[in-house]
Amino acid sequence: MSKEFCDVDGEVVFAEDLTISRAKDFATAVETAEFAYPVECRRTTSGGEIIVFDADVEVSQKPAHDIRYLERIAVIFDQSDATMPEILALRCDFPSVPHINLRLTEFPRSLCITEQAYSEWKLHSTGATLVEEIRQWLISTAKGTLHADDQPLEPLLVGSEGPLVLPSDLFTTSTNSELLFISVEDSGNGRKTCIAKRPKDIDENSNLLEYVAFSFLTEPQPHGIIHNAPATLFELHKFLEGGNMDLLDELRSRLKVWRNEYKEAKLLEKRLALIIGLPKTRDENATTEELELRAFLTVETIKKVGIEIGLWAETDGCIGHLISVDHNKMGTEIQVGMLNPVFSFSRKRAAEFNGISSRSSKKIAAVGLGALGSQVFMNLIRAGYGEWTLIDKDFLLPHNLARHALPGVFTGGAKSRWMAELANHTIDGDSIADSIVADVLNSQEAPETLEKLEEAFTSAEIILDASASVPVARHLVHDVDSLARRISIFLNPQGTDMVILAEDEKREITVDSLEMQYYRYLINKPYLEDHLLRDSEWFRYAASCRDVSATIPQDFVALQASICSRTIHQLTSNEKAFVAMWRIDVDCINVQRYLFLMTSPIKCKTGEWTLCTDEGFLDKIHEARANKLPNETGGVLIGSYDMQRKIIYIVDFLPSPPDSEEWPTLYIRGCQGLHSKIKRIQQITANQLKYVGEWHSHPPNCSVKPSQDDRKVFDWLSYHMKTDGLPPLMLIVGDPGKYAFYLEQID
């Protein structure tokens, strides 16, 4: 070939003598292509086959890079078809441009035409498509558009071995130059992983300590020109001059200070790691867009490095500083190899890896770290979500391992404590989770524990209740003094349904009100009647009468936990109250969401009791009255008692039984079918709703004050309710917007 082009190995062969199917296909494509001209074919001594051709390139009058109208290209096909064909630009002065593969020799340059793995690329590639890919690479490079604006920046250096895990905040702290110690973990199969930590986080006398590391940050430089990996300390020094850094001068200064601080002689026998931060820009005048991390490990010891950069000398086995640095010694004899540095898993990186543009740092007090709570927590932690205090009194027992996020090694330990430990070992940096081993319902906890609970709730922005306990939920709503928004999550007994009750940001609709309205949906939607039925098997895991657990498949819990954690994250930007249920179709594993619309609560104080209902209930009962006009009508009230706090929740009502008497000025309630309907409501709601009183309507233009007949009914009601220790309750409904509750007595 002409001296204008680089030589390629192999003997010249005819196209018809080619034996590699891809080479034959490509040679045929070159022969028939409109913008490609065949030159020759060759076969290498190892059996590979080469097709040389001239590519006809569309080039503007002022190309961004020196690409010619005709570029001579060689494509080398491997006999085993195990690797991507190597594409060489044979022109001896072919420019150094982005997307060039590194080779042992700079020329001929190797073109990187795809980011796909070869196993994927060859599924759809033909000789003709490869010809066109090469041409388009040349055309785009000539225009300067090969590397798109939305593509990640090209590396400045390539080639590395073995991972090195760095502190997540390296190069973001007050100093950009730090001393680190590196320990080595056995990764199996002869592989090792290096872990870099700051001196305060590691014992420098540890047997695991193998390397001492210094970190350096260069000035920004444009991406796109990929360099070969430096083989010696001097070559690394020359490379870093592009980032306006004098590595040898910096290293001499650092080693001198380090040697004065750390007197342990055995540290001199450790090897030296250099961690380099390379800020990259998209072009010459742009701002820094990305930080490329590189790490280099010396083959020689620190003692040898200091000698070879003219910092100190060894006499009779002792190291002494030279009075003047010997600048003739520049580390040319110190070989370096590259490590593959990665940052530890920080809050920010956790959010980024989960596709979250901005991380939420809300303070969350989580109560209950059982199956659902533990898995939801770990999902959110792995997304970097929140700053947590975990509260649970329970300990991990063997049966918990069927569905809990903790592994068996923590059996016997407090769930909250070890969940916090697991989170803090997952996320680098300051602790993301704290723990309190406590029962929130036990006022006899130690004073310091109660103080911690109070602080956790007071400082929280969200109180997440995963206890699956109505008493705990009520305690968190009524007895905990905090501005935090309450969110309650739980599974039904079968684990097929998951419910989220989330208050609004201003807490105008609290969790207990949401709970009651959720029950109203259950008793009025036939397809939800089986939601709380306990038809799954229970098993005894220990000898106590309470040592029983439900049989719920782990995959149900995992599926619902993923939905729950995602929804909690979305609620961060949603200030409104939210109630929804997700139901798994166990046959085809589909998930259906049911969204429940909530209405504003209505509360009134009567004596020592508080009546709680909502606008949805009142709208419904006014509609029932209107449908029976001009006659009066009535029925029974359905609700729930909180005897501890003297609260009566009025949730729904049953309409007039068919044996009732309804007249324009008279109503006498019947009882046909009433008992069975109330029993059904109790079953559907797991005994949370029951009969709580009576209601009836008054004619149009009449007040809602009780008549003499109403007083007689109230007396009857008082007699029967007080035998059960419950207050009598009557509701009279009048014209739209008019109603009156009478509790305990009628004035």
XYZ file of C-alpha atoms in Angstrom:
747
model
C 0.000 0.000 0.000
C 0.941 3.653 -0.344
C 2.811 5.263 2.594
C -0.237 7.456 3.009
C -1.907 4.471 4.667
C -1.000 2.204 7.552
C -0.177 -1.401 6.749
C -2.493 -4.252 7.714
C -1.269 -7.777 8.342
C -2.163 -10.848 6.315
C -1.844 -12.244 2.834
C -3.976 -10.956 -0.019
C -6.797 -13.328 -1.061
C -9.621 -13.214 -3.572
C -13.071 -12.299 -2.324
C -14.410 -15.657 -3.491
C -11.841 -17.426 -1.265
C -13.129 -15.874 1.939
C -14.419 -18.459 4.451
C -15.863 -16.380 7.305
C -19.547 -15.862 6.556
C -19.672 -12.285 7.901
C -16.545 -11.367 5.928
C -18.049 -12.822 2.746
C -21.320 -10.967 3.347
C -19.470 -7.714 3.973
C -17.268 -8.105 0.856
C -20.402 -8.608 -1.250
C -22.011 -5.540 0.312
C -18.937 -3.418 -0.519
C -19.028 -4.676 -4.112
C -22.655 -3.642 -4.562
C -22.778 -0.500 -2.387
C -23.180 2.846 -4.138
C -20.766 4.719 -1.873
C -18.084 2.093 -1.177
C -15.220 0.928 -3.386
C -13.417 -2.385 -2.729
C -9.611 -2.324 -2.457
C -8.532 -5.824 -1.365
C -9.160 -8.779 0.935
C -6.624 -10.356 3.323
C -6.348 -13.333 5.657
C -4.326 -13.132 8.858
C -2.104 -15.868 10.278
C -4.671 -16.441 13.061
C -7.448 -17.069 10.528
C -9.113 -13.684 10.654
C -10.204 -12.052 7.398
C -9.881 -8.378 6.415
C -11.886 -6.365 3.908
C -10.250 -3.104 2.806
C -12.374 -0.520 1.027
C -12.657 3.204 0.367
C -15.691 4.889 1.902
C -17.257 7.774 -0.012
C -18.024 10.401 2.667
C -20.225 13.479 2.436
C -18.016 16.246 3.820
C -18.833 19.963 4.035
C -16.383 22.662 2.955
C -15.547 23.407 6.600
C -15.649 20.095 8.474
C -15.390 20.068 12.273
C -12.758 17.316 12.039
C -10.294 16.355 9.323
C -12.376 13.698 7.572
C -11.658 13.289 3.819
C -14.030 12.668 0.916
C -12.509 9.220 0.576
C -11.383 7.368 3.685
C -9.663 4.007 3.460
C -11.118 1.570 5.973
C -10.148 -1.982 6.965
C -12.683 -4.256 8.675
C -11.230 -7.263 10.490
C -13.517 -10.252 11.108
C -12.752 -12.774 13.817
C -12.970 -16.413 12.826
C -14.926 -17.320 15.977
C -17.417 -14.468 15.523
C -17.075 -13.792 19.260
C -16.052 -10.139 19.102
C -17.076 -7.037 17.221
C -15.311 -6.668 13.849
C -12.504 -4.168 14.321
C -12.867 -1.140 12.062
C -9.595 0.646 11.292
C -9.134 4.023 9.616
C -5.957 3.381 7.616
C -4.985 6.972 6.844
C -1.758 7.575 8.751
C -2.782 11.056 9.880
C -6.386 10.215 10.729
C -7.388 12.692 13.481
C -7.872 11.939 17.163
C -11.622 12.366 17.563
C -14.339 11.161 19.956
C -15.446 7.525 19.846
C -12.040 6.005 19.089
C -11.139 2.640 20.623
C -7.790 2.374 22.362
C -5.146 0.046 20.920
C -1.569 -0.791 21.857
C -0.459 1.403 18.960
C -2.009 4.775 18.156
C -2.286 4.092 14.400
C -4.263 2.868 12.629
C -7.083 4.314 14.687
C -9.945 1.996 15.651
C -13.468 3.390 15.157
C -16.149 2.768 17.801
C -19.335 2.647 15.740
C -21.771 1.303 18.328
C -22.315 1.184 22.077
C -24.220 -2.085 21.816
C -22.807 -5.360 23.028
C -21.714 -7.505 20.100
C -24.201 -10.225 21.078
C -27.011 -7.692 20.527
C -25.503 -5.914 17.536
C -24.984 -9.033 15.431
C -28.634 -10.081 15.791
C -29.703 -7.394 13.322
C -26.514 -6.480 11.470
C -25.787 -7.336 7.837
C -22.873 -6.500 5.579
C -24.885 -3.687 4.005
C -25.881 -2.152 7.352
C -22.261 -2.277 8.550
C -21.078 -0.399 5.449
C -23.641 2.304 6.129
C -22.834 2.478 9.864
C -19.176 3.118 9.015
C -20.109 5.834 6.497
C -22.484 7.514 8.950
C -19.785 7.459 11.645
C -17.436 9.286 9.257
C -20.120 11.753 8.111
C -21.200 12.606 11.677
C -17.598 12.961 12.823
C -16.906 15.364 9.955
C -19.892 17.461 11.064
C -18.916 17.248 14.720
C -22.298 15.729 15.611
C -21.262 12.154 16.344
C -21.412 12.794 20.083
C -24.911 14.145 20.667
C -25.553 16.901 23.224
C -27.666 14.559 25.343
C -25.084 11.770 25.355
C -22.861 11.167 28.390
C -19.404 12.678 28.073
C -16.604 10.507 26.722
C -13.991 9.280 29.234
C -10.591 10.940 29.302
C -8.940 7.635 30.151
C -10.013 4.063 29.558
C -8.898 0.729 30.884
C -8.975 -0.341 34.527
C -8.961 -3.381 36.756
C -10.743 -4.096 40.006
C -13.275 -1.899 41.813
C -12.333 0.747 44.373
C -15.205 2.029 46.518
C -14.789 5.654 47.635
C -16.610 7.774 50.227
C -19.653 9.297 48.540
C -18.716 12.856 49.542
C -15.132 12.725 48.305
C -14.400 15.944 46.335
C -17.544 17.593 47.758
C -16.239 18.321 51.264
C -14.366 21.420 52.344
C -11.098 20.031 50.994
C -10.533 18.464 47.601
C -7.329 16.778 48.772
C -7.658 13.992 51.299
C -5.738 11.135 52.833
C -7.504 7.778 52.731
C -6.703 4.270 53.858
C -7.705 1.318 51.682
C -8.629 -2.137 52.885
C -9.201 -5.093 50.593
C -12.141 -7.476 50.706
C -12.025 -10.935 49.143
C -14.777 -11.004 46.504
C -14.292 -14.683 45.639
C -12.943 -16.396 42.540
C -9.652 -14.623 43.007
C -11.258 -11.184 42.803
C -10.777 -8.424 45.333
C -12.638 -5.203 46.073
C -10.836 -2.197 47.525
C -12.683 -0.072 50.100
C -11.356 3.445 50.792
C -12.132 5.096 54.099
C -11.020 8.177 55.959
C -8.517 7.687 58.803
C -11.221 8.266 61.446
C -13.252 5.386 60.014
C -10.511 2.742 59.875
C -7.742 1.403 62.082
C -4.455 2.114 60.335
C -2.988 -0.872 62.160
C -5.634 -3.216 60.733
C -4.340 -6.293 58.964
C -6.798 -5.531 56.164
C -5.137 -2.182 55.434
C -3.142 -2.623 52.238
C -2.852 0.790 50.579
C -2.531 4.440 51.508
C -4.321 6.814 49.142
C -4.208 10.496 48.283
C -6.988 12.252 46.384
C -6.407 15.005 43.832
C -8.759 17.218 41.842
C -7.599 18.706 38.540
C -8.973 21.718 36.727
C -11.760 21.095 34.161
C -10.855 19.965 30.648
C -12.917 19.096 27.523
C -13.975 15.508 26.957
C -13.676 13.585 23.735
C -9.970 12.838 23.319
C -9.472 9.437 24.901
C -5.995 8.772 26.244
C -4.184 5.521 26.814
C -3.781 4.526 30.443
C -0.475 5.812 31.878
C 1.953 3.006 32.626
C 4.259 4.908 34.996
C 3.975 7.647 37.572
C 5.764 10.015 35.208
C 3.275 9.292 32.378
C 0.434 10.001 34.800
C 2.155 13.266 35.759
C 2.349 14.271 32.066
C -1.313 13.407 31.498
C -2.473 15.481 34.477
C -0.661 18.529 33.135
C -3.673 18.818 30.808
C -5.722 19.547 33.937
C -3.153 22.143 35.057
C -1.826 19.947 37.850
C 1.759 19.171 38.809
C 1.325 15.679 40.237
C 4.943 15.164 41.260
C 5.102 18.450 43.156
C 1.775 17.742 44.883
C 2.823 14.208 45.737
C 6.126 15.285 47.235
C 4.344 17.792 49.475
C 1.707 15.298 50.565
C 4.150 12.500 51.312
C 6.315 14.827 53.377
C 3.386 15.876 55.570
C 2.045 12.322 55.775
C 5.437 10.927 56.779
C 5.710 13.439 59.633
C 2.214 12.586 60.897
C 2.292 8.802 60.595
C 5.495 7.424 62.101
C 4.607 3.737 61.701
C 7.458 2.273 59.670
C 5.286 -0.507 58.303
C 3.084 2.066 56.525
C 6.068 2.816 54.275
C 5.824 -0.760 53.050
C 2.258 -0.232 51.867
C 1.542 0.613 48.279
C 0.310 4.019 47.176
C -3.030 4.730 45.507
C -3.702 8.006 43.721
C -7.369 8.957 43.357
C -7.865 11.570 40.671
C -10.985 13.639 40.065
C -11.122 14.843 36.454
C -13.831 17.495 35.914
C -15.021 17.389 32.285
C -16.700 19.945 30.063
C -18.515 19.414 26.779
C -16.298 21.934 24.981
C -13.499 24.376 25.675
C -15.550 27.183 27.244
C -18.343 25.201 28.882
C -18.916 24.684 32.586
C -18.107 21.419 34.306
C -20.710 18.814 33.440
C -19.306 15.621 34.893
C -16.585 14.353 37.209
C -14.578 11.426 35.883
C -12.976 9.326 38.596
C -9.679 7.531 38.084
C -7.457 5.664 40.520
C -3.894 4.452 40.074
C -2.046 1.947 42.192
C 1.730 1.825 42.354
C 3.468 -1.496 41.922
C 6.180 -0.320 44.304
C 5.873 0.594 47.980
C 5.460 4.116 49.307
C 9.082 3.989 50.435
C 10.197 3.273 46.875
C 7.894 5.953 45.468
C 9.402 8.615 47.743
C 12.889 7.614 46.655
C 12.015 7.601 42.940
C 10.480 11.094 43.023
C 13.528 12.534 44.797
C 11.837 13.198 48.155
C 13.875 11.012 50.485
C 16.724 8.516 50.518
C 17.322 5.235 52.305
C 20.435 4.719 54.393
C 20.987 1.494 56.331
C 17.304 0.706 56.014
C 16.213 4.081 57.391
C 14.384 6.762 55.432
C 15.567 10.358 55.609
C 14.270 13.458 53.852
C 16.607 15.076 51.350
C 17.470 18.687 52.098
C 16.574 19.584 48.534
C 14.229 17.619 46.302
C 16.031 15.780 43.509
C 13.968 16.982 40.528
C 15.830 14.648 38.200
C 13.911 11.773 39.728
C 10.417 11.914 38.239
C 8.901 8.499 38.883
C 9.831 7.006 35.531
C 10.606 3.695 37.260
C 7.359 3.563 39.257
C 4.819 1.460 37.379
C 1.129 2.139 37.965
C -1.999 0.170 37.266
C -5.542 1.479 37.101
C -8.370 0.661 39.470
C -12.037 1.217 38.718
C -13.243 3.767 41.302
C -16.900 4.132 42.205
C -18.570 6.300 44.804
C -20.342 4.676 47.735
C -24.140 4.527 47.686
C -25.163 7.974 48.938
C -28.617 9.475 49.388
C -28.175 11.492 46.188
C -26.973 8.537 44.121
C -29.758 6.365 45.505
C -32.305 8.865 44.206
C -30.527 9.165 40.849
C -30.344 5.390 40.359
C -34.086 5.245 41.035
C -34.783 7.900 38.397
C -35.699 10.562 40.943
C -34.547 14.042 40.006
C -34.811 15.563 43.482
C -34.527 13.568 46.679
C -37.044 14.040 49.500
C -35.383 14.535 52.883
C -38.560 14.617 54.956
C -38.202 13.470 58.552
C -40.263 10.325 59.052
C -41.173 8.518 62.258
C -42.163 4.981 61.252
C -44.138 2.890 63.726
C -44.201 -0.839 63.011
C -41.433 -2.729 61.215
C -43.240 -5.938 60.375
C -43.479 -7.633 56.991
C -44.995 -4.722 55.055
C -43.332 -1.940 57.050
C -39.828 -3.402 56.780
C -40.034 -3.950 53.036
C -41.579 -0.540 52.347
C -38.826 1.050 54.444
C -36.018 -0.698 52.552
C -37.585 0.225 49.204
C -37.646 3.886 50.208
C -34.139 3.737 51.681
C -32.750 2.352 48.434
C -34.270 5.391 46.724
C -32.604 7.696 49.260
C -36.011 8.793 50.549
C -36.405 10.436 53.921
C -34.563 10.707 57.231
C -35.982 8.065 59.541
C -36.691 7.154 63.136
C -37.859 3.529 63.365
C -40.112 2.558 66.277
C -41.071 -1.020 67.125
C -41.161 -3.120 70.295
C -40.890 -6.497 68.567
C -37.951 -8.828 68.074
C -37.166 -10.873 64.989
C -38.254 -14.499 65.388
C -37.765 -17.398 62.957
C -41.304 -17.307 61.565
C -40.818 -13.618 60.652
C -38.169 -14.586 58.102
C -40.886 -15.748 55.698
C -41.778 -12.129 54.945
C -39.470 -9.745 56.804
C -36.758 -7.631 55.177
C -34.186 -8.673 57.787
C -32.093 -11.815 57.150
C -31.818 -14.673 59.618
C -28.511 -13.474 61.037
C -30.523 -10.891 63.021
C -32.845 -13.457 64.644
C -33.502 -12.452 68.238
C -32.601 -8.826 67.668
C -34.893 -5.819 67.884
C -36.485 -5.208 64.487
C -36.216 -1.423 64.625
C -32.577 -1.447 65.733
C -31.357 -3.839 63.072
C -33.464 -2.270 60.326
C -31.759 1.042 61.133
C -28.344 -0.669 61.079
C -29.140 -2.261 57.721
C -30.194 1.104 56.280
C -27.119 2.900 57.596
C -24.855 0.256 56.074
C -26.729 0.606 52.781
C -26.539 4.402 52.516
C -23.124 6.049 52.821
C -22.706 9.193 54.877
C -24.389 10.289 58.079
C -26.923 7.876 59.539
C -30.160 7.906 57.566
C -32.076 5.983 60.235
C -32.238 5.916 64.019
C -34.217 3.446 66.113
C -36.292 3.317 69.278
C -37.191 -0.079 70.729
C -40.484 0.802 72.376
C -44.214 0.193 72.540
C -45.908 3.494 71.683
C -48.992 2.431 73.664
C -47.038 1.771 76.843
C -46.886 4.885 78.975
C -44.722 2.962 81.469
C -41.697 2.915 79.163
C -38.494 4.275 80.679
C -38.460 8.106 80.907
C -35.567 8.393 78.451
C -37.484 6.216 75.980
C -40.604 8.342 76.304
C -38.468 11.425 75.772
C -37.010 9.936 72.593
C -40.482 9.076 71.327
C -41.715 12.597 71.975
C -38.720 14.075 70.161
C -39.146 11.719 67.209
C -42.830 12.578 66.784
C -42.403 16.303 67.390
C -39.616 16.685 64.834
C -41.238 14.422 62.230
C -42.896 15.722 59.088
C -44.566 12.366 58.423
C -45.648 9.735 60.942
C -45.906 6.471 59.030
C -48.060 3.881 60.771
C -47.323 0.353 59.549
C -48.405 -1.320 62.777
C -51.668 -2.737 61.348
C -53.145 -1.880 64.746
C -56.281 0.235 65.190
C -55.271 1.206 68.779
C -51.854 2.376 67.556
C -53.415 4.343 64.687
C -55.838 6.072 67.072
C -53.007 6.821 69.515
C -50.929 8.421 66.768
C -53.885 10.557 65.676
C -55.213 11.705 69.037
C -52.508 11.302 71.661
C -49.328 12.341 69.871
C -48.741 16.087 69.810
C -47.145 16.712 66.430
C -47.815 18.682 63.269
C -46.657 15.694 61.207
C -48.911 14.284 58.538
C -50.094 10.769 59.418
C -50.046 7.997 56.832
C -51.358 4.534 57.678
C -50.561 1.429 55.605
C -51.793 -2.139 56.098
C -52.599 -5.415 54.361
C -55.855 -7.321 54.611
C -55.745 -10.748 56.332
C -55.085 -12.590 53.052
C -52.372 -10.202 51.914
C -54.180 -9.688 48.606
C -55.240 -6.112 49.397
C -53.150 -3.179 50.577
C -54.641 0.064 51.895
C -53.118 3.505 52.301
C -54.846 6.151 54.415
C -53.014 9.471 54.071
C -54.030 12.691 55.764
C -53.808 16.002 53.978
C -50.824 18.224 54.802
C -52.907 20.469 57.076
C -54.446 17.472 58.846
C -57.981 18.663 58.222
C -59.020 15.057 57.498
C -57.309 12.825 60.042
C -56.599 9.118 59.695
C -59.491 8.050 61.946
C -61.958 9.930 59.737
C -60.373 8.382 56.644
C -60.623 4.960 58.277
C -64.357 5.372 58.883
C -65.071 6.540 55.343
C -63.046 3.582 54.048
C -65.355 1.278 56.052
C -68.348 2.953 54.393
C -66.963 1.942 51.005
C -66.562 -1.642 52.181
C -70.193 -2.050 53.275
C -71.627 -0.356 50.184
C -69.545 -1.982 47.434
C -70.393 -5.688 46.984
C -67.032 -6.392 45.330
C -65.253 -5.239 48.520
C -67.289 -7.301 50.984
C -64.628 -10.008 51.333
C -61.804 -7.505 51.848
C -61.373 -7.999 55.610
C -62.641 -11.579 55.855
C -60.096 -13.792 57.563
C -60.141 -16.899 55.369
C -56.390 -17.554 55.255
C -54.857 -20.225 57.481
C -53.278 -19.355 60.797
C -50.474 -21.338 62.379
C -48.967 -21.452 65.841
C -45.245 -20.638 65.921
C -44.760 -20.955 69.712
C -46.563 -22.154 72.832
C -48.349 -18.982 73.970
C -52.024 -18.541 73.087
C -51.127 -15.383 71.141
C -48.250 -16.995 69.243
C -50.079 -17.315 65.937
C -49.344 -15.869 62.515
C -51.186 -15.652 59.215
C -50.103 -17.521 56.107
C -49.494 -14.753 53.582
C -47.200 -15.377 50.576
C -44.013 -13.313 50.542
C -44.524 -12.410 46.899
C -47.840 -10.741 47.822
C -46.101 -8.664 50.486
C -43.231 -7.758 48.139
C -45.613 -6.713 45.375
C -47.742 -4.594 47.687
C -44.656 -3.110 49.378
C -43.354 -1.886 46.034
C -46.687 -0.223 45.244
C -46.849 1.248 48.736
C -43.334 2.715 48.705
C -43.888 4.260 45.289
C -47.174 5.797 46.419
C -45.646 7.204 49.602
C -42.975 8.865 47.483
C -45.641 10.403 45.244
C -47.585 11.648 48.263
C -44.661 13.927 49.062
C -45.846 16.279 46.313
C -49.572 15.737 46.958
C -51.000 17.855 49.774
C -54.507 16.376 49.649
C -55.902 13.501 51.664
C -55.570 10.203 49.853
C -57.191 6.801 50.369
C -56.738 3.861 48.023
C -56.727 0.082 47.951
C -54.709 -2.181 45.663
C -56.070 -5.683 45.086
C -54.094 -8.572 43.598
C -55.937 -10.941 41.275
C -54.291 -14.134 42.497
C -55.135 -16.074 39.317
C -53.529 -13.803 36.726
C -51.467 -11.604 39.110
C -53.007 -8.346 37.962
C -53.332 -5.482 40.409
C -56.444 -3.286 40.499
C -56.446 0.081 42.254
C -59.578 1.394 43.964
C -59.438 5.107 44.725
C -61.783 6.273 47.484
C -62.965 9.892 47.463
C -63.006 11.416 50.929
C -65.218 14.219 52.259
C -64.538 16.742 55.005
C -65.165 15.639 58.591
C -67.786 17.181 60.858
C -67.259 17.113 64.612
C -69.297 18.353 67.528
C -68.852 18.129 71.280
C -71.796 16.981 73.405
C -71.035 16.702 77.064
C -68.027 14.473 77.485
C -68.563 12.867 74.089
C -67.347 13.910 70.642
C -69.487 13.058 67.615
C -67.569 12.561 64.362
C -69.137 12.213 60.948
C -68.504 13.703 57.493
C -70.186 15.603 54.687
C -70.587 12.455 52.605
C -72.730 10.859 55.313
C -74.956 13.935 55.642
C -75.418 14.248 51.868
C -76.431 10.595 51.691
C -78.936 10.759 54.557
C -80.520 13.978 53.213
C -80.939 12.227 49.880
C -82.642 9.273 51.606
C -85.095 11.698 53.265
C -85.822 13.468 49.963
C -86.570 10.177 48.215
C -89.360 9.368 50.710
C -91.100 12.755 50.817
C -93.840 13.676 51.590
C -93.600 10.834 54.115
C -91.243 10.699 57.039
C -88.654 7.938 57.030
C -85.826 6.686 59.184
C -83.667 3.752 60.153
C -80.599 2.981 62.258
C -77.192 4.596 62.482
C -74.031 2.613 61.787
C -70.751 3.664 63.354
C -68.038 2.920 65.864
C -67.101 3.774 69.446
C -63.789 4.861 70.882
C -64.609 4.404 74.545
C -61.109 5.424 75.641
C -61.468 8.885 74.123
C -65.280 9.177 74.289
C -65.701 9.433 70.524
C -68.658 8.179 68.511
C -68.077 7.846 64.774
C -71.264 8.026 62.679
C -70.323 6.392 59.405
C -73.465 5.237 57.597
C -77.102 4.310 58.117
C -79.542 1.602 57.210
C -82.756 2.793 55.548
C -86.237 2.098 56.782
C -86.977 -1.662 57.145
C -89.864 -2.886 54.955
C -92.208 -3.388 57.941
C -91.881 0.262 59.010
C -94.791 2.723 59.009
C -94.129 5.911 57.050
C -96.622 8.808 57.054
C -96.335 12.548 56.298
C -96.277 13.315 60.027
C -95.381 9.984 61.584
C -92.688 7.356 61.401
C -92.509 4.037 63.238
C -89.411 1.982 62.493
C -89.832 -1.709 61.829
C -87.190 -4.390 62.318
C -87.525 -6.861 59.430
C -84.068 -7.946 58.213
C -82.360 -5.379 60.415
C -80.450 -7.807 62.631
C -78.969 -9.733 59.695
C -77.920 -6.537 57.943
C -76.118 -5.244 61.032
C -74.433 -8.611 61.514
C -73.303 -8.527 57.875
C -71.805 -5.047 58.387
C -69.914 -6.275 61.440
C -68.490 -9.190 59.452
C -67.454 -7.017 56.495
C -65.648 -4.510 58.737
C -64.064 -7.041 61.136
C -66.381 -5.768 63.925
C -65.275 -2.168 63.536
C -68.789 -0.901 62.625
C -71.969 -1.646 64.508
C -75.327 -0.203 65.515
C -74.884 3.135 67.333
C -78.335 4.761 67.308
C -81.504 5.785 65.492
C -82.398 8.345 62.865
C -85.576 9.672 61.321
C -86.717 12.602 59.198
C -89.106 15.481 59.755
C -91.550 16.898 57.177
C -90.697 19.936 55.003
C -90.590 23.322 56.711
C -90.410 21.715 60.135
C -87.676 22.128 62.702
C -85.401 19.320 63.763
C -86.388 19.635 67.390
C -87.738 16.403 68.891
C -91.486 15.899 69.132
C -93.194 14.226 72.075
C -93.123 10.942 70.131
C -89.417 11.463 69.513
C -88.858 11.872 73.241
C -90.630 8.585 73.913
C -88.443 6.832 71.373
C -85.366 8.411 72.962
C -86.405 7.130 76.379
C -86.766 3.632 74.925
C -83.378 4.017 73.270
C -81.769 5.223 76.500
C -83.009 2.189 78.394
C -81.637 -0.309 75.883
C -78.300 1.441 75.203
C -77.414 2.097 78.820
C -77.741 -1.587 79.663
C -74.654 -2.015 77.456
C -72.920 1.014 78.961
C -73.411 3.035 75.763
C -74.945 6.484 75.322
C -78.266 6.806 73.453
C -77.944 8.614 70.127
C -80.653 9.994 67.839
C -80.351 11.968 64.618
C -83.232 14.046 63.251
C -82.945 15.115 59.610
C -84.919 18.050 58.215
C -84.800 20.233 55.128
C -81.464 20.353 53.263
C -78.715 21.467 55.604
C -80.804 20.961 58.726
C -80.060 18.143 61.130
C -79.557 17.615 64.854
C -77.834 14.923 66.908
C -79.186 14.142 70.377
C -76.814 12.274 72.635
C -77.415 10.964 76.166
C -80.328 13.337 76.758
C -82.859 15.579 75.033
C -83.099 19.097 76.456
